[in-house]
Amino acid sequence: MRIRYIVVFTGAGVSRESGLPTFRDVDGLWIKYPIEEVATIDALVRNTEKVLEFYNIRRRKILEAKPNAAHYAIASLEKKYNTVVITQNIDNLHERAGSTKVIHLHGLITQNKCMCPTPHYYDIDITDDRTIDLRLGDKCEGGSQLRHNVVLFGEAVENMEIAYSEVQKADIFIVVGTSLKVYPAANLVYYTRPDAYCFCIDPDESLNLPANFCHIKSRAVKGVPWIVNFLLENPQEISSIMKEGKIVLE
Ligand SMILES: [Zn+2]
């Protein structure tokens, strides 16, 4: 098969290796701020100030974090292939590593949005420290309170239709660092073409993968550069890797 179009779908396992935990990890931040008090649409309405404070902290942690080898390897695919990244992560580490086409399903924390019926979106100026934190009373041009562009529990996941159609175009589909337990994003693995080569890079033995996937059992920082190196240097080897069904890199 001639490889033209690559879609990479990433989750928390990729960001975690840059030191960014999620609420599924045991982390001090989530103990101080329980999910139901900061990560739901209900909390945003009832306790806006606390939700803004929580995402200000996460935004600053994300700005301090750095892309890792997995982010850079994914970005390097653009040297040779039409590549699209679909991510469940709210950080901008793919963009900072050089990926130019990134679809965020759960929002992008370096943007603000408002509560207008059709929201206004604003990129924050990360070079100006005074603009990084959001406070009660910060408003959009339509006069509504600004919030971080992060999808909360109770809100619709963004860009799913675009994501489905991207996966259907993929000659190679690579899933990295996602538990495949968060829906609707987890449905993406069922939208691949029958002739696509599909890989999942994750250390978790118990992942529930469709039969057409090759499971590369590895952390993202090791497994992603490994498969990307084949795609850039020896793409003819990809079909024989696929036939293995499962590969353990440790
Ligand atoms: Zn607005």
PDB file of C-alpha atoms and ligand atoms in Angstrom:
ATOM      1  CA  MET A   1       0.000   0.000   0.000  1.00  0.00           C
ATOM      2  CA  ARG A   2       1.138   3.517  -0.738  1.00  0.00           C
ATOM      3  CA  ILE A   3       1.085   5.575   2.475  1.00  0.00           C
ATOM      4  CA  ARG A   4      -0.164   9.113   2.010  1.00  0.00           C
ATOM      5  CA  TYR A   5      -2.322  10.012   4.962  1.00  0.00           C
ATOM      6  CA  ILE A   6      -1.485   9.402   8.619  1.00  0.00           C
ATOM      7  CA  VAL A   7      -3.800  10.079  11.549  1.00  0.00           C
ATOM      8  CA  VAL A   8      -2.451   9.951  15.112  1.00  0.00           C
ATOM      9  CA  PHE A   9      -4.904   9.860  18.011  1.00  0.00           C
ATOM     10  CA  THR A  10      -3.386  10.770  21.369  1.00  0.00           C
ATOM     11  CA  GLY A  11      -4.509  10.694  24.988  1.00  0.00           C
ATOM     12  CA  ALA A  12      -3.276  11.384  28.504  1.00  0.00           C
ATOM     13  CA  GLY A  13      -0.414   8.844  28.287  1.00  0.00           C
ATOM     14  CA  VAL A  14       1.446  11.199  25.921  1.00  0.00           C
ATOM     15  CA  SER A  15       1.115  14.290  28.138  1.00  0.00           C
ATOM     16  CA  ARG A  16       1.853  12.329  31.314  1.00  0.00           C
ATOM     17  CA  GLU A  17       5.395  11.745  30.071  1.00  0.00           C
ATOM     18  CA  SER A  18       5.831  15.529  29.995  1.00  0.00           C
ATOM     19  CA  GLY A  19       4.855  15.586  33.673  1.00  0.00           C
ATOM     20  CA  LEU A  20       1.174  16.463  33.196  1.00  0.00           C
ATOM     21  CA  PRO A  21      -1.121  14.175  35.203  1.00  0.00           C
ATOM     22  CA  THR A  22      -4.889  13.939  34.743  1.00  0.00           C
ATOM     23  CA  PHE A  23      -7.631  13.342  37.259  1.00  0.00           C
ATOM     24  CA  ARG A  24      -7.205   9.608  36.647  1.00  0.00           C
ATOM     25  CA  ASP A  25      -3.747   9.832  38.197  1.00  0.00           C
ATOM     26  CA  VAL A  26      -3.229  10.338  41.898  1.00  0.00           C
ATOM     27  CA  ASP A  27      -2.156  13.953  42.074  1.00  0.00           C
ATOM     28  CA  GLY A  28      -2.242  16.611  44.763  1.00  0.00           C
ATOM     29  CA  LEU A  29      -4.094  19.108  42.589  1.00  0.00           C
ATOM     30  CA  TRP A  30      -7.097  16.839  42.115  1.00  0.00           C
ATOM     31  CA  ILE A  31      -7.270  16.066  45.829  1.00  0.00           C
ATOM     32  CA  LYS A  32      -7.508  19.774  46.648  1.00  0.00           C
ATOM     33  CA  TYR A  33     -10.003  20.341  43.813  1.00  0.00           C
ATOM     34  CA  PRO A  34     -12.471  17.417  43.548  1.00  0.00           C
ATOM     35  CA  ILE A  35     -13.766  16.783  40.005  1.00  0.00           C
ATOM     36  CA  GLU A  36     -17.365  17.619  40.862  1.00  0.00           C
ATOM     37  CA  GLU A  37     -16.293  21.046  42.190  1.00  0.00           C
ATOM     38  CA  VAL A  38     -14.181  22.112  39.209  1.00  0.00           C
ATOM     39  CA  ALA A  39     -14.688  19.947  36.128  1.00  0.00           C
ATOM     40  CA  THR A  40     -18.428  19.989  35.535  1.00  0.00           C
ATOM     41  CA  ILE A  41     -20.684  22.471  33.733  1.00  0.00           C
ATOM     42  CA  ASP A  42     -22.712  22.682  36.932  1.00  0.00           C
ATOM     43  CA  ALA A  43     -19.635  23.805  38.901  1.00  0.00           C
ATOM     44  CA  LEU A  44     -18.816  26.456  36.298  1.00  0.00           C
ATOM     45  CA  VAL A  45     -22.270  27.986  36.710  1.00  0.00           C
ATOM     46  CA  ARG A  46     -22.447  27.686  40.524  1.00  0.00           C
ATOM     47  CA  ASN A  47     -18.848  28.376  41.457  1.00  0.00           C
ATOM     48  CA  THR A  48     -17.234  30.172  38.520  1.00  0.00           C
ATOM     49  CA  GLU A  49     -14.413  31.656  40.558  1.00  0.00           C
ATOM     50  CA  LYS A  50     -13.145  28.302  41.864  1.00  0.00           C
ATOM     51  CA  VAL A  51     -13.310  26.730  38.390  1.00  0.00           C
ATOM     52  CA  LEU A  52     -11.327  29.655  36.916  1.00  0.00           C
ATOM     53  CA  GLU A  53      -8.764  29.372  39.719  1.00  0.00           C
ATOM     54  CA  PHE A  54      -8.329  25.630  39.119  1.00  0.00           C
ATOM     55  CA  TYR A  55      -7.816  25.997  35.360  1.00  0.00           C
ATOM     56  CA  ASN A  56      -5.456  28.956  35.906  1.00  0.00           C
ATOM     57  CA  ILE A  57      -3.243  26.556  37.905  1.00  0.00           C
ATOM     58  CA  ARG A  58      -3.462  23.845  35.232  1.00  0.00           C
ATOM     59  CA  ARG A  59      -2.760  26.382  32.483  1.00  0.00           C
ATOM     60  CA  ARG A  60       0.412  27.527  34.222  1.00  0.00           C
ATOM     61  CA  LYS A  61       1.577  23.920  34.762  1.00  0.00           C
ATOM     62  CA  ILE A  62       1.006  23.199  31.077  1.00  0.00           C
ATOM     63  CA  LEU A  63       2.946  26.296  29.998  1.00  0.00           C
ATOM     64  CA  GLU A  64       5.879  25.123  32.153  1.00  0.00           C
ATOM     65  CA  ALA A  65       5.818  21.594  30.672  1.00  0.00           C
ATOM     66  CA  LYS A  66       7.812  20.676  27.578  1.00  0.00           C
ATOM     67  CA  PRO A  67       6.984  18.436  24.605  1.00  0.00           C
ATOM     68  CA  ASN A  68       8.604  14.979  24.816  1.00  0.00           C
ATOM     69  CA  ALA A  69      10.074  12.519  22.294  1.00  0.00           C
ATOM     70  CA  ALA A  70       6.599  11.255  21.336  1.00  0.00           C
ATOM     71  CA  HIS A  71       5.335  14.757  20.484  1.00  0.00           C
ATOM     72  CA  TYR A  72       8.459  15.486  18.406  1.00  0.00           C
ATOM     73  CA  ALA A  73       8.295  12.142  16.572  1.00  0.00           C
ATOM     74  CA  ILE A  74       4.650  12.731  15.642  1.00  0.00           C
ATOM     75  CA  ALA A  75       5.485  16.233  14.353  1.00  0.00           C
ATOM     76  CA  SER A  76       8.352  14.822  12.247  1.00  0.00           C
ATOM     77  CA  LEU A  77       5.875  12.710  10.221  1.00  0.00           C
ATOM     78  CA  GLU A  78       4.914  15.937   8.429  1.00  0.00           C
ATOM     79  CA  LYS A  79       8.313  15.877   6.680  1.00  0.00           C
ATOM     80  CA  LYS A  80       7.037  13.013   4.544  1.00  0.00           C
ATOM     81  CA  TYR A  81       3.288  12.551   5.026  1.00  0.00           C
ATOM     82  CA  ASN A  82       0.037  14.400   5.246  1.00  0.00           C
ATOM     83  CA  THR A  83      -0.457  14.045   9.015  1.00  0.00           C
ATOM     84  CA  VAL A  84      -3.343  14.963  11.272  1.00  0.00           C
ATOM     85  CA  VAL A  85      -3.277  14.709  15.070  1.00  0.00           C
ATOM     86  CA  ILE A  86      -6.514  14.145  16.967  1.00  0.00           C
ATOM     87  CA  THR A  87      -6.026  14.612  20.694  1.00  0.00           C
ATOM     88  CA  GLN A  88      -7.970  14.239  23.909  1.00  0.00           C
ATOM     89  CA  ASN A  89      -5.344  16.401  25.614  1.00  0.00           C
ATOM     90  CA  ILE A  90      -6.062  20.026  26.478  1.00  0.00           C
ATOM     91  CA  ASP A  91      -2.400  21.090  26.403  1.00  0.00           C
ATOM     92  CA  ASN A  92      -0.636  22.611  23.379  1.00  0.00           C
ATOM     93  CA  LEU A  93       2.390  20.277  23.422  1.00  0.00           C
ATOM     94  CA  HIS A  94       1.706  18.860  19.922  1.00  0.00           C
ATOM     95  CA  GLU A  95       1.619  22.382  18.502  1.00  0.00           C
ATOM     96  CA  ARG A  96       4.796  23.352  20.396  1.00  0.00           C
ATOM     97  CA  ALA A  97       6.554  20.248  19.031  1.00  0.00           C
ATOM     98  CA  GLY A  98       5.712  21.416  15.490  1.00  0.00           C
ATOM     99  CA  SER A  99       2.513  19.614  14.488  1.00  0.00           C
ATOM    100  CA  THR A 100       0.482  21.955  12.273  1.00  0.00           C
ATOM    101  CA  LYS A 101      -2.840  20.094  12.057  1.00  0.00           C
ATOM    102  CA  VAL A 102      -4.158  19.304  15.543  1.00  0.00           C
ATOM    103  CA  ILE A 103      -7.815  18.615  16.328  1.00  0.00           C
ATOM    104  CA  HIS A 104      -8.649  18.999  20.029  1.00  0.00           C
ATOM    105  CA  LEU A 105     -11.632  16.949  21.228  1.00  0.00           C
ATOM    106  CA  HIS A 106     -11.640  18.227  24.814  1.00  0.00           C
ATOM    107  CA  GLY A 107     -10.610  21.835  24.172  1.00  0.00           C
ATOM    108  CA  LEU A 108      -7.314  23.748  24.294  1.00  0.00           C
ATOM    109  CA  ILE A 109      -6.400  25.358  27.615  1.00  0.00           C
ATOM    110  CA  THR A 110      -4.275  28.093  26.043  1.00  0.00           C
ATOM    111  CA  GLN A 111      -7.470  29.564  24.620  1.00  0.00           C
ATOM    112  CA  ASN A 112     -10.255  31.447  26.360  1.00  0.00           C
ATOM    113  CA  LYS A 113     -13.869  31.194  25.320  1.00  0.00           C
ATOM    114  CA  CYS A 114     -16.987  32.893  26.617  1.00  0.00           C
ATOM    115  CA  MET A 115     -20.474  31.877  27.618  1.00  0.00           C
ATOM    116  CA  CYS A 116     -22.252  33.506  24.631  1.00  0.00           C
ATOM    117  CA  PRO A 117     -24.625  31.089  22.780  1.00  0.00           C
ATOM    118  CA  THR A 118     -22.104  31.129  19.889  1.00  0.00           C
ATOM    119  CA  PRO A 119     -18.867  31.483  21.863  1.00  0.00           C
ATOM    120  CA  HIS A 120     -16.035  33.836  20.984  1.00  0.00           C
ATOM    121  CA  TYR A 121     -12.587  32.209  21.149  1.00  0.00           C
ATOM    122  CA  TYR A 122      -9.323  33.962  22.005  1.00  0.00           C
ATOM    123  CA  ASP A 123      -5.749  32.677  22.024  1.00  0.00           C
ATOM    124  CA  ILE A 124      -3.975  33.873  25.151  1.00  0.00           C
ATOM    125  CA  ASP A 125      -0.684  35.741  24.816  1.00  0.00           C
ATOM    126  CA  ILE A 126       1.670  33.335  26.574  1.00  0.00           C
ATOM    127  CA  THR A 127       4.499  35.894  26.434  1.00  0.00           C
ATOM    128  CA  ASP A 128       2.550  38.315  28.666  1.00  0.00           C
ATOM    129  CA  ASP A 129       2.317  36.923  32.191  1.00  0.00           C
ATOM    130  CA  ARG A 130      -0.490  39.352  33.120  1.00  0.00           C
ATOM    131  CA  THR A 131      -2.875  37.817  30.549  1.00  0.00           C
ATOM    132  CA  ILE A 132      -2.431  34.183  31.583  1.00  0.00           C
ATOM    133  CA  ASP A 133      -4.872  34.034  34.516  1.00  0.00           C
ATOM    134  CA  LEU A 134      -8.627  34.468  34.057  1.00  0.00           C
ATOM    135  CA  ARG A 135     -10.657  36.242  36.723  1.00  0.00           C
ATOM    136  CA  LEU A 136     -14.299  36.800  37.500  1.00  0.00           C
ATOM    137  CA  GLY A 137     -15.331  39.872  35.478  1.00  0.00           C
ATOM    138  CA  ASP A 138     -13.046  39.196  32.489  1.00  0.00           C
ATOM    139  CA  LYS A 139     -15.452  39.503  29.554  1.00  0.00           C
ATOM    140  CA  CYS A 140     -15.606  38.825  25.810  1.00  0.00           C
ATOM    141  CA  GLU A 141     -16.508  41.490  23.234  1.00  0.00           C
ATOM    142  CA  GLY A 142     -20.169  40.448  23.691  1.00  0.00           C
ATOM    143  CA  GLY A 143     -20.021  41.124  27.430  1.00  0.00           C
ATOM    144  CA  SER A 144     -20.090  37.527  28.691  1.00  0.00           C
ATOM    145  CA  GLN A 145     -17.749  35.983  31.270  1.00  0.00           C
ATOM    146  CA  LEU A 146     -14.609  34.375  29.853  1.00  0.00           C
ATOM    147  CA  ARG A 147     -13.615  30.816  30.814  1.00  0.00           C
ATOM    148  CA  HIS A 148     -10.874  28.425  29.728  1.00  0.00           C
ATOM    149  CA  ASN A 149     -11.528  26.494  26.506  1.00  0.00           C
ATOM    150  CA  VAL A 150     -11.769  23.112  28.212  1.00  0.00           C
ATOM    151  CA  VAL A 151     -14.665  20.683  27.748  1.00  0.00           C
ATOM    152  CA  LEU A 152     -16.268  20.004  31.140  1.00  0.00           C
ATOM    153  CA  PHE A 153     -18.315  16.985  32.173  1.00  0.00           C
ATOM    154  CA  GLY A 154     -21.845  17.693  30.974  1.00  0.00           C
ATOM    155  CA  GLU A 155     -20.627  19.483  27.827  1.00  0.00           C
ATOM    156  CA  ALA A 156     -20.419  18.044  24.309  1.00  0.00           C
ATOM    157  CA  VAL A 157     -17.050  16.806  23.047  1.00  0.00           C
ATOM    158  CA  GLU A 158     -15.910  19.079  20.200  1.00  0.00           C
ATOM    159  CA  ASN A 159     -14.990  18.252  16.605  1.00  0.00           C
ATOM    160  CA  MET A 160     -16.155  14.602  16.674  1.00  0.00           C
ATOM    161  CA  GLU A 161     -17.582  14.681  13.117  1.00  0.00           C
ATOM    162  CA  ILE A 162     -14.316  16.116  11.758  1.00  0.00           C
ATOM    163  CA  ALA A 163     -12.372  13.477  13.711  1.00  0.00           C
ATOM    164  CA  TYR A 164     -14.459  10.594  12.321  1.00  0.00           C
ATOM    165  CA  SER A 165     -13.932  11.789   8.741  1.00  0.00           C
ATOM    166  CA  GLU A 166     -10.171  12.184   9.304  1.00  0.00           C
ATOM    167  CA  VAL A 167      -9.892   8.612  10.631  1.00  0.00           C
ATOM    168  CA  GLN A 168     -11.736   7.330   7.550  1.00  0.00           C
ATOM    169  CA  LYS A 169      -9.068   8.960   5.328  1.00  0.00           C
ATOM    170  CA  ALA A 170      -6.140   7.364   7.169  1.00  0.00           C
ATOM    171  CA  ASP A 171      -3.808   4.886   5.440  1.00  0.00           C
ATOM    172  CA  ILE A 172      -2.043   4.577   8.812  1.00  0.00           C
ATOM    173  CA  PHE A 173      -3.863   5.150  12.097  1.00  0.00           C
ATOM    174  CA  ILE A 174      -1.807   5.289  15.286  1.00  0.00           C
ATOM    175  CA  VAL A 175      -3.439   5.427  18.729  1.00  0.00           C
ATOM    176  CA  VAL A 176      -1.162   6.498  21.582  1.00  0.00           C
ATOM    177  CA  GLY A 177      -1.599   6.698  25.334  1.00  0.00           C
ATOM    178  CA  THR A 178      -5.363   6.524  25.641  1.00  0.00           C
ATOM    179  CA  SER A 179      -7.317   4.093  27.793  1.00  0.00           C
ATOM    180  CA  LEU A 180     -10.018   3.978  25.074  1.00  0.00           C
ATOM    181  CA  LYS A 181     -12.548   4.266  27.868  1.00  0.00           C
ATOM    182  CA  VAL A 182     -13.667   7.873  27.351  1.00  0.00           C
ATOM    183  CA  TYR A 183     -16.548   8.113  24.879  1.00  0.00           C
ATOM    184  CA  PRO A 184     -17.309   9.273  22.264  1.00  0.00           C
ATOM    185  CA  ALA A 185     -13.577   9.634  21.536  1.00  0.00           C
ATOM    186  CA  ALA A 186     -12.987   5.888  22.040  1.00  0.00           C
ATOM    187  CA  ASN A 187     -15.344   5.194  19.123  1.00  0.00           C
ATOM    188  CA  LEU A 188     -12.709   6.524  16.703  1.00  0.00           C
ATOM    189  CA  VAL A 189     -11.004   3.103  16.521  1.00  0.00           C
ATOM    190  CA  TYR A 190     -14.108   1.735  14.775  1.00  0.00           C
ATOM    191  CA  TYR A 191     -13.978   4.272  11.916  1.00  0.00           C
ATOM    192  CA  THR A 192     -10.816   3.016  10.203  1.00  0.00           C
ATOM    193  CA  ARG A 193     -10.856   1.780   6.587  1.00  0.00           C
ATOM    194  CA  PRO A 194     -10.552  -2.014   6.166  1.00  0.00           C
ATOM    195  CA  ASP A 195      -7.248  -1.582   4.301  1.00  0.00           C
ATOM    196  CA  ALA A 196      -5.708   0.837   6.840  1.00  0.00           C
ATOM    197  CA  TYR A 197      -2.771  -0.231   9.011  1.00  0.00           C
ATOM    198  CA  CYS A 198      -3.734   0.415  12.608  1.00  0.00           C
ATOM    199  CA  PHE A 199      -1.376   0.552  15.576  1.00  0.00           C
ATOM    200  CA  CYS A 200      -1.940   1.170  19.253  1.00  0.00           C
ATOM    201  CA  ILE A 201       1.049   2.151  21.403  1.00  0.00           C
ATOM    202  CA  ASP A 202       0.316   1.688  25.098  1.00  0.00           C
ATOM    203  CA  PRO A 203       1.870  -0.264  27.991  1.00  0.00           C
ATOM    204  CA  ASP A 204      -1.548  -1.489  29.166  1.00  0.00           C
ATOM    205  CA  GLU A 205      -1.955  -5.225  28.475  1.00  0.00           C
ATOM    206  CA  SER A 206      -5.715  -5.149  29.008  1.00  0.00           C
ATOM    207  CA  LEU A 207      -6.622  -2.614  26.296  1.00  0.00           C
ATOM    208  CA  ASN A 208      -9.761  -3.574  24.424  1.00  0.00           C
ATOM    209  CA  LEU A 209      -8.662  -3.207  20.791  1.00  0.00           C
ATOM    210  CA  PRO A 210     -10.480  -4.110  17.561  1.00  0.00           C
ATOM    211  CA  ALA A 211      -8.960  -7.150  15.801  1.00  0.00           C
ATOM    212  CA  ASN A 212      -7.407  -5.081  12.984  1.00  0.00           C
ATOM    213  CA  PHE A 213      -5.004  -3.332  15.408  1.00  0.00           C
ATOM    214  CA  CYS A 214      -1.385  -4.195  16.091  1.00  0.00           C
ATOM    215  CA  HIS A 215      -0.651  -3.536  19.776  1.00  0.00           C
ATOM    216  CA  ILE A 216       2.811  -2.112  20.391  1.00  0.00           C
ATOM    217  CA  LYS A 217       3.193  -2.590  24.120  1.00  0.00           C
ATOM    218  CA  SER A 218       5.354   0.358  25.105  1.00  0.00           C
ATOM    219  CA  ARG A 219       5.401   3.779  26.673  1.00  0.00           C
ATOM    220  CA  ALA A 220       4.741   6.624  24.252  1.00  0.00           C
ATOM    221  CA  VAL A 221       8.278   8.086  24.426  1.00  0.00           C
ATOM    222  CA  LYS A 222       9.719   4.774  23.248  1.00  0.00           C
ATOM    223  CA  GLY A 223       7.034   3.291  20.976  1.00  0.00           C
ATOM    224  CA  VAL A 224       6.189   6.419  19.006  1.00  0.00           C
ATOM    225  CA  PRO A 225       9.763   7.239  17.863  1.00  0.00           C
ATOM    226  CA  TRP A 226      10.180   3.509  17.030  1.00  0.00           C
ATOM    227  CA  ILE A 227       7.197   3.318  14.647  1.00  0.00           C
ATOM    228  CA  VAL A 228       7.828   6.823  13.241  1.00  0.00           C
ATOM    229  CA  ASN A 229      11.386   5.836  12.379  1.00  0.00           C
ATOM    230  CA  PHE A 230      10.022   2.957  10.271  1.00  0.00           C
ATOM    231  CA  LEU A 231       7.520   5.259   8.568  1.00  0.00           C
ATOM    232  CA  LEU A 232      10.225   7.776   7.665  1.00  0.00           C
ATOM    233  CA  GLU A 233      13.089   5.402   6.818  1.00  0.00           C
ATOM    234  CA  ASN A 234      11.594   1.983   5.947  1.00  0.00           C
ATOM    235  CA  PRO A 235       7.875   2.312   5.200  1.00  0.00           C
ATOM    236  CA  GLN A 236       7.958  -0.985   3.270  1.00  0.00           C
ATOM    237  CA  GLU A 237       8.493  -2.745   6.635  1.00  0.00           C
ATOM    238  CA  ILE A 238       5.197  -1.488   8.040  1.00  0.00           C
ATOM    239  CA  SER A 239       3.078  -4.329   6.659  1.00  0.00           C
ATOM    240  CA  SER A 240       5.317  -6.966   8.255  1.00  0.00           C
ATOM    241  CA  ILE A 241       5.169  -5.152  11.626  1.00  0.00           C
ATOM    242  CA  MET A 242       1.399  -5.051  11.278  1.00  0.00           C
ATOM    243  CA  LYS A 243       1.275  -8.822  10.739  1.00  0.00           C
ATOM    244  CA  GLU A 244       2.942  -9.414  14.116  1.00  0.00           C
ATOM    245  CA  GLY A 245      -0.310  -8.413  15.819  1.00  0.00           C
ATOM    246  CA  LYS A 246       1.523  -7.619  19.021  1.00  0.00           C
ATOM    247  CA  ILE A 247       5.002  -6.304  19.732  1.00  0.00           C
ATOM    248  CA  VAL A 248       6.549  -5.755  23.163  1.00  0.00           C
ATOM    249  CA  LEU A 249       9.193  -3.017  23.330  1.00  0.00           C
ATOM    250  CA  GLU A 250      10.789  -2.962  26.717  1.00  0.00           C
TER     251      GLU A 250
HETATM  252 ZN    ZN B   1     -18.819  36.121  23.713  1.00  0.00          ZN
END
